[in-house]
Amino acid sequence: GENVEQHPSTLSVQEGDSAVIKCTYSDSASNYFPWYKQELGKRPQLIIDIRSNVGEKKDQRIAVTLNKTAKHFSLHITETQPEDSAVYFCAAGSPARRSYIPTFGRGTSLIVHP
Amino acid sequence: DGGITQSPKYLFRKEGQNVTLSCEQNLNHDAMYWYRQDPGQGLRLIYYSQIVNDFQKGDIAEGYSVSREKKESFPLTVTSAQKNPTAFYLCASSGGDRWNTEAFFGQGTRLTVV
């Protein structure tokens, strides 16, 4: 099956700094890589995703990069704000494995200090 | 109001008792699934269903059971065989195909064994 590793487990930054969260996956058949944000006491919500036919995707202050050869993908948040504080999960999905139902990493707790 | 609804929000169970968590969606999604969330463990897949009257074990199915008699509903039973049932349980749904990969989550049920 798929195994998704996520680092770091905790990330503390100052407001305005950039934050980077890195993930690796094991199944070369995975071709869908979503990122979810879970604020304290709330449900996870999709913030951005990338498919294996592209190497990078941006949405305002958030970007994801994918290196298929290395089986590595990353989330980049620029100009961080206190409201970015949350737990972020990377995940991997495959059409052949559970119809894209995501396999999650263990999460990164991002703390943005004002 | 479209979405996915879990109930109850909090649940207390005595040791040795079975308990059922409810999950309902009105998004017309084919795929429904259950995750267990523990601190530092991320989201681990318990069971998933890609179509009515069919379901499959996820990565940590022991001590749990499910049914999928209706497209809208996917209840999870935590049985007395589950050795450490205290956790936060999240239900999710998605379209199950390459054009509808986003997982939509319920607000979760926090189960405590007393």
Short mmCIF file of N, CA and C in Angstrom, two decimals, chain A:
data_model
loop_
_atom_site.label_atom_id
_atom_site.label_comp_id
_atom_site.label_asym_id
_atom_site.label_seq_id
_atom_site.Cartn_x
_atom_site.Cartn_y
_atom_site.Cartn_z
N GLY A 1 0.80 -1.20 0.00
CA GLY A 1 0.00 0.00 0.00
C GLY A 1 0.84 1.25 0.00
N GLU A 2 0.19 2.38 0.05
CA GLU A 2 0.86 3.68 0.04
C GLU A 2 1.32 4.07 1.44
N ASN A 3 2.47 4.73 1.50
CA ASN A 3 3.00 5.28 2.75
C ASN A 3 3.42 6.72 2.50
N VAL A 4 2.84 7.64 3.25
CA VAL A 4 3.15 9.06 3.09
C VAL A 4 3.85 9.56 4.34
N GLU A 5 5.06 10.07 4.14
CA GLU A 5 5.84 10.63 5.24
C GLU A 5 5.80 12.16 5.15
N GLN A 6 5.65 12.82 6.29
CA GLN A 6 5.51 14.29 6.30
C GLN A 6 6.44 14.89 7.35
N HIS A 7 7.13 15.98 6.96
CA HIS A 7 8.05 16.66 7.86
C HIS A 7 7.99 18.18 7.63
N PRO A 8 8.20 18.98 8.68
CA PRO A 8 8.37 18.57 10.07
C PRO A 8 7.02 18.31 10.74
N SER A 9 7.03 17.83 11.94
CA SER A 9 5.78 17.63 12.68
C SER A 9 5.28 18.94 13.28
N THR A 10 6.21 19.83 13.58
CA THR A 10 5.87 21.15 14.11
C THR A 10 6.74 22.19 13.42
N LEU A 11 6.13 23.32 13.07
CA LEU A 11 6.86 24.39 12.39
C LEU A 11 6.41 25.72 12.98
N SER A 12 7.37 26.46 13.50
CA SER A 12 7.07 27.74 14.13
C SER A 12 7.76 28.84 13.34
N VAL A 13 7.00 29.85 12.90
CA VAL A 13 7.56 30.94 12.10
C VAL A 13 7.03 32.27 12.61
N GLN A 14 7.71 33.33 12.20
CA GLN A 14 7.24 34.68 12.50
C GLN A 14 6.32 35.15 11.37
N GLU A 15 5.36 35.95 11.73
CA GLU A 15 4.46 36.50 10.72
C GLU A 15 5.26 37.17 9.61
N GLY A 16 4.89 36.85 8.37
CA GLY A 16 5.59 37.41 7.22
C GLY A 16 6.65 36.49 6.65
N ASP A 17 7.11 35.52 7.44
CA ASP A 17 8.09 34.55 6.94
C ASP A 17 7.40 33.55 6.03
N SER A 18 8.22 32.76 5.35
CA SER A 18 7.70 31.64 4.54
C SER A 18 7.74 30.35 5.34
N ALA A 19 6.87 29.43 4.97
CA ALA A 19 6.82 28.11 5.61
C ALA A 19 6.83 27.04 4.53
N VAL A 20 7.59 25.98 4.76
CA VAL A 20 7.67 24.88 3.80
C VAL A 20 7.44 23.56 4.53
N ILE A 21 6.54 22.76 4.00
CA ILE A 21 6.24 21.43 4.54
C ILE A 21 6.52 20.42 3.44
N LYS A 22 7.23 19.35 3.80
CA LYS A 22 7.67 18.39 2.79
C LYS A 22 7.06 17.01 3.04
N CYS A 23 6.75 16.34 1.95
CA CYS A 23 6.17 14.99 2.02
C CYS A 23 6.81 14.09 0.98
N THR A 24 6.89 12.81 1.30
CA THR A 24 7.31 11.80 0.34
C THR A 24 6.24 10.71 0.30
N TYR A 25 6.16 10.03 -0.83
CA TYR A 25 5.21 8.94 -0.97
C TYR A 25 5.92 7.73 -1.54
N SER A 26 5.31 6.56 -1.40
CA SER A 26 6.01 5.32 -1.79
C SER A 26 5.46 4.68 -3.05
N ASP A 27 4.18 4.88 -3.35
CA ASP A 27 3.54 4.18 -4.47
C ASP A 27 3.65 5.01 -5.76
N SER A 28 4.39 4.51 -6.71
CA SER A 28 4.58 5.24 -7.97
C SER A 28 3.28 5.40 -8.76
N ALA A 29 2.23 4.64 -8.40
CA ALA A 29 0.94 4.77 -9.08
C ALA A 29 0.14 5.98 -8.58
N SER A 30 0.54 6.57 -7.47
CA SER A 30 -0.16 7.75 -6.96
C SER A 30 -0.01 8.90 -7.94
N ASN A 31 -1.11 9.58 -8.24
CA ASN A 31 -1.03 10.69 -9.19
C ASN A 31 -1.85 11.90 -8.77
N TYR A 32 -2.32 11.89 -7.54
CA TYR A 32 -3.12 13.00 -7.05
C TYR A 32 -2.64 13.33 -5.64
N PHE A 33 -2.30 14.61 -5.41
CA PHE A 33 -1.65 14.99 -4.16
C PHE A 33 -2.34 16.23 -3.57
N PRO A 34 -3.28 16.02 -2.68
CA PRO A 34 -3.99 17.15 -2.06
C PRO A 34 -3.34 17.55 -0.74
N TRP A 35 -3.59 18.79 -0.38
CA TRP A 35 -3.18 19.30 0.93
C TRP A 35 -4.44 19.80 1.66
N TYR A 36 -4.54 19.41 2.93
CA TYR A 36 -5.68 19.80 3.74
C TYR A 36 -5.21 20.62 4.93
N LYS A 37 -6.04 21.58 5.31
CA LYS A 37 -5.77 22.41 6.48
C LYS A 37 -6.85 22.13 7.52
N GLN A 38 -6.42 21.89 8.75
CA GLN A 38 -7.37 21.64 9.82
C GLN A 38 -7.14 22.64 10.95
N GLU A 39 -8.02 23.58 11.08
CA GLU A 39 -7.95 24.53 12.19
C GLU A 39 -8.45 23.85 13.46
N LEU A 40 -8.06 24.38 14.58
CA LEU A 40 -8.36 23.77 15.87
C LEU A 40 -9.87 23.57 16.04
N GLY A 41 -10.25 22.32 16.29
CA GLY A 41 -11.65 22.01 16.52
C GLY A 41 -12.52 21.95 15.30
N LYS A 42 -11.90 22.05 14.11
CA LYS A 42 -12.68 22.04 12.87
C LYS A 42 -12.32 20.86 11.99
N ARG A 43 -13.09 20.71 10.93
CA ARG A 43 -12.85 19.61 10.01
C ARG A 43 -11.74 19.97 9.04
N PRO A 44 -11.02 18.99 8.51
CA PRO A 44 -10.02 19.28 7.46
C PRO A 44 -10.70 19.80 6.21
N GLN A 45 -10.02 20.75 5.55
CA GLN A 45 -10.55 21.29 4.30
C GLN A 45 -9.43 21.38 3.28
N LEU A 46 -9.77 21.07 2.05
CA LEU A 46 -8.80 21.11 0.96
C LEU A 46 -8.37 22.55 0.69
N ILE A 47 -7.05 22.77 0.62
CA ILE A 47 -6.57 24.11 0.30
C ILE A 47 -5.93 24.17 -1.08
N ILE A 48 -5.34 23.10 -1.54
CA ILE A 48 -4.74 23.05 -2.86
C ILE A 48 -4.43 21.60 -3.18
N ASP A 49 -4.37 21.28 -4.45
CA ASP A 49 -3.97 19.94 -4.86
C ASP A 49 -3.18 20.01 -6.16
N ILE A 50 -2.47 18.96 -6.45
CA ILE A 50 -1.67 18.90 -7.67
C ILE A 50 -1.75 17.49 -8.21
N ARG A 51 -1.76 17.39 -9.53
CA ARG A 51 -1.76 16.08 -10.19
C ARG A 51 -0.41 15.85 -10.84
N SER A 52 -0.14 14.60 -11.16
CA SER A 52 1.21 14.23 -11.54
C SER A 52 1.62 14.74 -12.92
N ASN A 53 0.71 15.34 -13.66
CA ASN A 53 1.07 15.84 -14.98
C ASN A 53 1.62 17.28 -14.93
N VAL A 54 1.71 17.86 -13.73
CA VAL A 54 2.29 19.18 -13.57
C VAL A 54 3.31 19.16 -12.44
N GLY A 55 4.25 20.12 -12.49
CA GLY A 55 5.30 20.14 -11.48
C GLY A 55 5.08 21.17 -10.38
N GLU A 56 4.21 22.17 -10.68
CA GLU A 56 4.01 23.22 -9.71
C GLU A 56 2.62 23.82 -9.92
N LYS A 57 2.03 24.27 -8.82
CA LYS A 57 0.74 24.94 -8.88
C LYS A 57 0.68 26.01 -7.81
N LYS A 58 0.15 27.19 -8.17
CA LYS A 58 0.08 28.29 -7.21
C LYS A 58 -1.34 28.79 -7.05
N ASP A 59 -1.63 29.25 -5.83
CA ASP A 59 -2.90 29.88 -5.55
C ASP A 59 -2.65 30.95 -4.50
N GLN A 60 -2.46 32.17 -4.96
CA GLN A 60 -2.17 33.33 -4.10
C GLN A 60 -0.90 33.06 -3.29
N ARG A 61 -0.99 32.94 -1.98
CA ARG A 61 0.22 32.77 -1.17
C ARG A 61 0.65 31.31 -1.00
N ILE A 62 -0.09 30.41 -1.61
CA ILE A 62 0.18 28.99 -1.44
C ILE A 62 0.66 28.39 -2.76
N ALA A 63 1.65 27.54 -2.67
CA ALA A 63 2.14 26.83 -3.86
C ALA A 63 2.50 25.41 -3.48
N VAL A 64 2.34 24.51 -4.42
CA VAL A 64 2.78 23.13 -4.23
C VAL A 64 3.71 22.77 -5.38
N THR A 65 4.73 21.98 -5.06
CA THR A 65 5.65 21.47 -6.07
C THR A 65 5.67 19.96 -5.98
N LEU A 66 5.92 19.32 -7.10
CA LEU A 66 5.92 17.86 -7.17
C LEU A 66 7.13 17.40 -7.97
N ASN A 67 7.86 16.45 -7.41
CA ASN A 67 8.96 15.80 -8.10
C ASN A 67 8.62 14.32 -8.18
N LYS A 68 8.11 13.89 -9.33
CA LYS A 68 7.66 12.51 -9.48
C LYS A 68 8.81 11.52 -9.38
N THR A 69 9.96 11.91 -9.91
CA THR A 69 11.11 11.00 -9.91
C THR A 69 11.53 10.68 -8.49
N ALA A 70 11.56 11.70 -7.65
CA ALA A 70 11.97 11.52 -6.26
C ALA A 70 10.80 11.13 -5.37
N LYS A 71 9.58 11.13 -5.90
CA LYS A 71 8.37 10.87 -5.11
C LYS A 71 8.30 11.82 -3.93
N HIS A 72 8.38 13.10 -4.25
CA HIS A 72 8.48 14.13 -3.23
C HIS A 72 7.59 15.29 -3.63
N PHE A 73 6.84 15.84 -2.67
CA PHE A 73 6.04 17.03 -2.95
C PHE A 73 6.03 17.93 -1.72
N SER A 74 5.86 19.22 -1.96
CA SER A 74 6.00 20.20 -0.89
C SER A 74 4.92 21.27 -0.97
N LEU A 75 4.62 21.82 0.19
CA LEU A 75 3.69 22.96 0.31
C LEU A 75 4.50 24.18 0.73
N HIS A 76 4.31 25.28 0.02
CA HIS A 76 5.01 26.52 0.34
C HIS A 76 3.96 27.59 0.64
N ILE A 77 4.11 28.21 1.81
CA ILE A 77 3.23 29.33 2.17
C ILE A 77 4.10 30.56 2.33
N THR A 78 3.83 31.60 1.57
CA THR A 78 4.60 32.84 1.67
C THR A 78 3.81 33.87 2.48
N GLU A 79 4.56 34.83 3.01
CA GLU A 79 3.96 35.94 3.78
C GLU A 79 2.94 35.41 4.80
N THR A 80 3.40 34.52 5.64
CA THR A 80 2.49 33.86 6.58
C THR A 80 1.79 34.87 7.50
N GLN A 81 0.56 34.50 7.86
CA GLN A 81 -0.27 35.32 8.74
C GLN A 81 -0.74 34.47 9.91
N PRO A 82 -1.10 35.09 11.03
CA PRO A 82 -1.55 34.29 12.19
C PRO A 82 -2.70 33.33 11.86
N GLU A 83 -3.54 33.72 10.93
CA GLU A 83 -4.67 32.84 10.57
C GLU A 83 -4.24 31.62 9.77
N ASP A 84 -2.97 31.57 9.38
CA ASP A 84 -2.44 30.36 8.74
C ASP A 84 -2.12 29.28 9.77
N SER A 85 -2.13 29.64 11.04
CA SER A 85 -1.85 28.66 12.10
C SER A 85 -2.91 27.56 12.08
N ALA A 86 -2.44 26.32 11.94
CA ALA A 86 -3.33 25.16 11.81
C ALA A 86 -2.47 23.92 11.66
N VAL A 87 -3.13 22.77 11.55
CA VAL A 87 -2.43 21.54 11.19
C VAL A 87 -2.64 21.30 9.70
N TYR A 88 -1.56 21.04 9.00
CA TYR A 88 -1.61 20.80 7.56
C TYR A 88 -1.27 19.33 7.29
N PHE A 89 -2.08 18.72 6.44
CA PHE A 89 -1.88 17.33 6.07
C PHE A 89 -1.63 17.22 4.57
N CYS A 90 -0.59 16.49 4.22
CA CYS A 90 -0.43 16.12 2.82
C CYS A 90 -1.06 14.74 2.63
N ALA A 91 -1.35 14.41 1.39
CA ALA A 91 -1.97 13.12 1.10
C ALA A 91 -1.64 12.70 -0.33
N ALA A 92 -1.84 11.43 -0.59
CA ALA A 92 -1.63 10.89 -1.93
C ALA A 92 -2.81 10.01 -2.29
N GLY A 93 -3.21 10.08 -3.57
CA GLY A 93 -4.33 9.27 -4.05
C GLY A 93 -4.02 8.66 -5.40
N SER A 94 -4.72 7.58 -5.70
CA SER A 94 -4.49 6.87 -6.95
C SER A 94 -5.81 6.30 -7.45
N PRO A 95 -6.04 6.32 -8.78
CA PRO A 95 -7.27 5.72 -9.30
C PRO A 95 -7.30 4.22 -9.09
N ALA A 96 -6.12 3.61 -9.07
CA ALA A 96 -6.06 2.15 -8.93
C ALA A 96 -6.19 1.71 -7.49
N ARG A 97 -5.96 2.62 -6.59
CA ARG A 97 -5.98 2.29 -5.17
C ARG A 97 -7.09 3.09 -4.50
N ARG A 98 -8.20 2.44 -4.27
CA ARG A 98 -9.29 3.05 -3.50
C ARG A 98 -9.90 4.29 -4.14
N SER A 99 -9.89 4.35 -5.45
CA SER A 99 -10.57 5.44 -6.16
C SER A 99 -10.22 6.82 -5.62
N TYR A 100 -8.94 7.09 -5.49
CA TYR A 100 -8.45 8.41 -5.07
C TYR A 100 -8.68 8.72 -3.60
N ILE A 101 -9.24 7.79 -2.84
CA ILE A 101 -9.38 8.06 -1.40
C ILE A 101 -7.99 8.30 -0.84
N PRO A 102 -7.77 9.46 -0.20
CA PRO A 102 -6.40 9.84 0.15
C PRO A 102 -5.80 9.05 1.30
N THR A 103 -4.51 8.79 1.17
CA THR A 103 -3.68 8.30 2.26
C THR A 103 -2.93 9.50 2.80
N PHE A 104 -3.07 9.77 4.10
CA PHE A 104 -2.55 10.99 4.69
C PHE A 104 -1.20 10.82 5.36
N GLY A 105 -0.44 11.92 5.39
CA GLY A 105 0.72 12.01 6.25
C GLY A 105 0.27 12.29 7.68
N ARG A 106 1.22 12.40 8.59
CA ARG A 106 0.89 12.54 9.99
C ARG A 106 0.57 13.97 10.40
N GLY A 107 0.78 14.91 9.51
CA GLY A 107 0.41 16.28 9.81
C GLY A 107 1.55 17.14 10.31
N THR A 108 1.45 18.45 10.02
CA THR A 108 2.41 19.44 10.50
C THR A 108 1.64 20.54 11.21
N SER A 109 1.99 20.78 12.45
CA SER A 109 1.35 21.87 13.19
C SER A 109 2.13 23.14 12.92
N LEU A 110 1.52 24.06 12.18
CA LEU A 110 2.15 25.34 11.84
C LEU A 110 1.69 26.40 12.83
N ILE A 111 2.65 27.06 13.43
CA ILE A 111 2.35 28.16 14.37
C ILE A 111 2.97 29.42 13.80
N VAL A 112 2.15 30.44 13.59
CA VAL A 112 2.63 31.71 13.07
C VAL A 112 2.51 32.74 14.19
N HIS A 113 3.66 33.23 14.62
CA HIS A 113 3.71 34.20 15.71
C HIS A 113 3.55 35.62 15.19
N PRO A 114 2.63 36.40 15.80
CA PRO A 114 2.44 37.78 15.34
C PRO A 114 3.67 38.63 15.62
#
